[in-house]
Structures are given as C-alpha cells and as structure tokens.
XYZ file of C-alpha atoms in Angstrom:
262
model
C -21.685 12.552 -44.034
C -18.142 13.432 -43.350
C -16.167 11.071 -41.115
C -15.582 12.410 -37.763
C -11.878 12.934 -36.978
C -9.682 12.193 -33.926
C -6.605 14.124 -33.545
C -3.788 13.454 -30.937
C -1.552 16.448 -29.970
C 1.651 15.254 -28.364
C 2.912 18.096 -26.462
C -0.757 19.286 -25.615
C 0.453 21.766 -22.782
C 2.054 23.849 -25.379
C 1.050 27.423 -25.764
C 0.485 26.521 -29.536
C -2.425 24.244 -28.592
C -5.222 26.924 -28.314
C -4.181 28.166 -31.731
C -4.394 24.729 -33.160
C -7.744 24.293 -31.614
C -8.979 27.624 -32.834
C -8.132 26.517 -36.469
C -10.146 23.320 -35.863
C -13.069 25.175 -34.578
C -13.277 27.705 -37.397
C -12.936 25.021 -39.926
C -15.180 22.395 -38.397
C -17.129 22.316 -41.543
C -14.224 21.425 -43.544
C -12.434 19.230 -41.259
C -14.742 17.793 -38.541
C -12.623 17.027 -35.689
C -14.682 15.623 -33.012
C -12.006 14.374 -30.347
C -8.755 16.153 -29.461
C -6.542 14.425 -27.147
C -4.005 16.312 -25.475
C -0.738 14.276 -24.501
C 2.071 15.494 -22.267
C 4.742 14.114 -19.797
C 4.631 14.330 -16.148
C 7.046 17.274 -16.100
C 4.347 19.227 -18.195
C 1.298 18.291 -15.971
C 0.678 21.657 -14.625
C 0.969 23.231 -18.150
C -1.345 20.628 -19.538
C -4.024 21.094 -16.903
C -4.008 25.052 -17.689
C -4.205 24.457 -21.750
C -6.874 21.760 -21.343
C -9.125 24.065 -19.270
C -8.753 26.735 -21.648
C -9.529 24.466 -24.741
C -12.653 23.414 -22.789
C -13.862 26.827 -22.447
C -13.084 27.635 -26.154
C -14.984 24.777 -27.444
C -17.900 25.739 -25.118
C -18.048 29.074 -26.477
C -17.767 28.063 -29.979
C -20.605 25.638 -29.642
C -18.793 22.934 -31.717
C -19.353 19.292 -31.154
C -15.719 18.485 -30.161
C -14.553 16.750 -26.969
C -11.434 17.540 -25.524
C -9.366 15.115 -23.355
C -5.946 15.151 -21.495
C -3.752 12.336 -20.641
C -0.120 11.399 -20.007
C -0.692 8.048 -21.443
C 0.468 8.334 -25.187
C -0.529 5.006 -26.281
C -3.870 5.133 -24.718
C -4.442 8.602 -26.700
C -3.203 7.221 -30.087
C -6.104 4.406 -30.373
C -8.001 5.085 -33.571
C -6.201 8.313 -34.259
C -6.688 9.921 -37.658
C -3.915 12.707 -37.028
C -1.206 12.891 -34.590
C 0.530 16.339 -34.200
C 3.720 16.753 -32.312
C 4.974 20.024 -30.599
C 7.347 18.930 -28.079
C 10.543 20.080 -26.393
C 12.533 17.362 -24.797
C 14.160 18.624 -21.611
C 11.422 21.465 -21.292
C 12.461 25.102 -21.317
C 15.600 24.418 -19.227
C 16.981 22.517 -22.198
C 16.227 25.639 -24.554
C 18.055 27.866 -22.002
C 21.290 25.467 -22.402
C 20.823 25.263 -26.113
C 21.215 28.885 -26.292
C 23.613 29.617 -23.764
C 26.311 27.008 -24.557
C 26.851 27.826 -27.975
C 26.857 31.655 -26.993
C 29.670 30.810 -24.514
C 31.850 29.573 -27.329
C 31.015 32.712 -29.861
C 28.493 30.669 -31.885
C 24.773 31.037 -32.278
C 22.267 28.756 -30.438
C 19.035 28.849 -32.436
C 16.829 25.818 -32.088
C 17.007 24.737 -35.796
C 20.078 25.470 -37.630
C 22.517 26.819 -35.066
C 24.416 24.778 -32.592
C 21.630 24.482 -30.384
C 19.471 23.160 -33.121
C 21.944 20.264 -33.275
C 21.526 19.486 -29.528
C 17.958 19.619 -29.833
C 17.795 17.484 -32.611
C 20.083 14.953 -30.983
C 17.496 14.954 -28.040
C 14.454 15.122 -30.049
C 14.938 12.637 -33.122
C 14.895 9.405 -30.926
C 11.675 10.505 -29.057
C 10.182 11.331 -32.332
C 11.067 7.736 -33.486
C 9.521 6.125 -30.437
C 6.365 8.164 -31.234
C 6.509 6.845 -34.656
C 6.925 3.235 -33.684
C 3.591 3.603 -31.450
C 1.875 5.147 -34.426
C 2.935 2.243 -36.666
C 1.714 -0.329 -33.883
C -1.457 1.432 -32.809
C -2.822 3.631 -35.678
C -0.871 2.950 -38.614
C -3.257 4.832 -41.061
C -2.704 7.957 -39.222
C -0.757 11.130 -40.544
C 1.789 12.567 -38.200
C 2.246 16.385 -38.670
C 5.398 17.501 -36.928
C 5.737 21.004 -35.691
C 8.688 20.022 -33.594
C 11.910 21.789 -34.108
C 14.354 21.279 -35.646
C 11.491 20.525 -38.079
C 13.787 19.970 -41.096
C 16.125 17.864 -39.131
C 13.359 15.548 -37.636
C 11.454 15.085 -40.871
C 14.437 14.194 -42.698
C 15.553 11.753 -39.890
C 12.280 9.929 -39.940
C 12.182 9.604 -43.854
C 15.568 8.301 -43.875
C 15.911 6.062 -40.942
C 12.360 4.744 -40.458
C 10.025 3.015 -42.874
C 7.135 5.392 -41.961
C 6.090 7.679 -44.816
C 2.882 9.115 -43.483
C 4.824 12.049 -41.812
C 4.931 15.696 -42.733
C 7.189 18.346 -41.422
C 5.758 22.002 -41.106
C 6.736 25.345 -40.241
C 4.805 28.579 -40.046
C 7.434 30.908 -41.384
C 6.373 30.830 -44.904
C 2.596 31.438 -44.434
C 3.680 33.957 -41.695
C 5.673 35.760 -44.394
C 2.955 35.609 -46.876
C 0.601 37.157 -44.446
C 2.954 39.877 -43.477
C 3.537 40.846 -47.177
C -0.255 40.861 -47.885
C -0.710 43.146 -45.236
C 2.176 45.400 -45.899
C 1.236 45.815 -49.722
C -2.556 46.256 -48.535
C -3.476 43.588 -50.706
C -7.250 42.343 -50.969
C -8.738 38.675 -51.143
C -9.047 39.315 -54.898
C -5.075 39.930 -55.403
C -2.990 36.806 -56.401
C 0.083 36.702 -54.201
C 2.894 34.314 -54.789
C 6.506 34.426 -53.199
C 9.593 32.852 -54.339
C 11.022 31.437 -51.236
C 13.974 29.287 -50.484
C 16.119 28.106 -47.523
C 16.109 25.972 -44.487
C 13.617 25.967 -41.536
C 14.370 29.248 -39.611
C 16.856 30.393 -42.509
C 14.619 31.231 -45.304
C 15.096 34.076 -47.951
C 12.632 35.769 -50.522
C 13.850 35.934 -53.993
C 10.878 37.532 -55.513
C 7.256 38.858 -54.613
C 4.751 38.420 -57.498
C 1.197 40.128 -57.255
C -1.295 39.541 -59.868
C 1.591 38.390 -62.263
C 3.980 41.314 -61.674
C 6.888 41.503 -59.404
C 6.675 44.004 -56.547
C 9.676 42.886 -54.659
C 11.538 45.984 -54.967
C 8.642 48.142 -53.783
C 8.286 45.923 -50.766
C 12.088 45.950 -50.008
C 12.385 49.737 -50.380
C 9.368 50.422 -48.429
C 10.031 48.240 -45.489
C 13.610 49.271 -45.262
C 12.661 53.095 -45.215
C 9.838 52.402 -42.837
C 7.211 53.823 -45.167
C 5.614 50.481 -45.436
C 4.354 48.696 -42.252
C 1.909 45.904 -41.519
C -0.975 47.041 -39.397
C -2.415 43.768 -38.081
C 0.597 41.826 -37.895
C 2.916 44.285 -36.575
C 2.847 43.692 -33.001
C 3.423 39.936 -33.382
C 6.200 40.366 -36.051
C 8.034 42.929 -33.992
C 8.646 40.412 -31.260
C 10.663 38.008 -33.024
C 10.961 38.760 -36.649
C 14.567 39.202 -38.421
C 15.554 42.740 -38.747
C 18.083 44.591 -40.782
C 19.148 48.327 -41.086
C 18.808 50.229 -44.154
C 21.169 52.843 -45.203
C 18.571 55.407 -45.365
C 16.856 54.680 -41.943
C 18.759 54.255 -38.794
C 16.043 52.208 -37.201
C 15.524 48.474 -37.695
C 13.006 47.465 -40.360
C 11.175 44.155 -40.154
C 11.520 42.095 -43.341
C 9.556 38.855 -42.534
C 6.636 37.549 -40.375
C 6.820 36.062 -37.090
C 8.862 33.092 -36.233
C 7.559 29.833 -34.673
C-alpha cells in the first residue's frame, strides 16, 4: 500500500489552491494525498476561509479520502509534512500595486519577476522563505519544499546559495502552459510527440524550436499564429487574458504567441 501523504500549502488562501487541489483529486491513485493543510497569515484570513470552504466542497464531490485543514499556525501545520508548497505574496495585493506603479512612475517595467518590481518582491519575499525553510528543517526535515512564489527563479537561487537546505524545487507553469498552447494550436493528438526548445528566465522565456514527431514545425506555428490563421480553441480564453502579444506585419491585430502566465 502506498504511503498516505501530507501536503502543507503556505499561502492557502490563494486562488491557485483549488487548482492545486484539483490535481491532487484527479491523481489520487498516483499521489495519495490524505491531508492538505492550508496556511495563511491573519491578513489573509477572509480569503483563507473562502478557499477552505470551496476545497471542502470539491473533496466531498470527488469522493476522495482527503481531509482539508486550515490554520494560521505554520509550525503546527508542518508537523509530519511530506511536501510543503509555497504560493505567497508578502504585503498582499497592495504591495503588488506598488511593485508595478513605482517602477512605471520612473519609466521602468514593474513585473513581479524580472522587472524592478520583481526585485522589490524578491527583497520582501526571500527572508520569509528563509524563515519557512528554517521551520521545515526543524519540524519536517525530510519534506520537499515546492516553491510557486515569484520571483521563483530568484527565490530558488537564494535558497540554494544561502541556506543548507537542498530539498527545494522552484517551479513555474509557463513552459507547460506554452506546450499546452502549442499542442492545441497545431491540433496534435495524444499519440504525437511534442518537444519544445525553450530558454530564458522566469517570465522571460523564448521558444527556439518546436519539434513534432522528430520534425520542426516552428515556422508553421509562428506564421500561423502571427497571421491569425491558427488559434487555440480550448486555451484561447485563458491565454488571451495574460499572454504576451506581438503584431505581425501581415496582420494588424495582436496574435498570442505563448500560453498563459502564472
């Protein structure tokens, strides 16, 4: 029998939490999470309550033996944790507003990863992540920490450079979002093998090539999206809200090049 797993999500009042839980519910036979603890700060109590109630309804409907807990006590939640996920914003949304507006007032990009706002956010966030790592090392040292908190690259590098903790993984959904977008745009099937040659930094990534079944289809993809001839049916609504856009010489309207951002 597989070991039942305990996951602690720090920043549990985030709107990303239901999506995370949905993945656990759909993949319970592969990853048998039996406890999900949602942790937040006092300022986030209202959002935490809303998300907690939603998560309980999701579990009940799915019929999966998973128990959801909520708390403002991080150390209590961490006891016996197998995985810890971090998806937090130090300073709440008011800080995000300042991250964007202050750089723009000086003619610079804000952006919470690689813009000036990303540096602001990193300086606020890294000390908090270090505190979380210290608690994990003390309370559940065998747990893996999976960081979704931006600036994800900066946070992850800081942990590896300045702490002794190595069970730490930084993730971002942009590459998989781009891959889903490309698969949809090119109308690929499950039997098609898709790989993308991608490089760059968190929130500043570029596709160099798209390989389908061993052959490059990058030129076809670029030309089709730029002209508006190719669109993504199932991802279009999400992608259009936040995807980078560019203008083609042959098309006056913006065309979506990548998937949705996190």
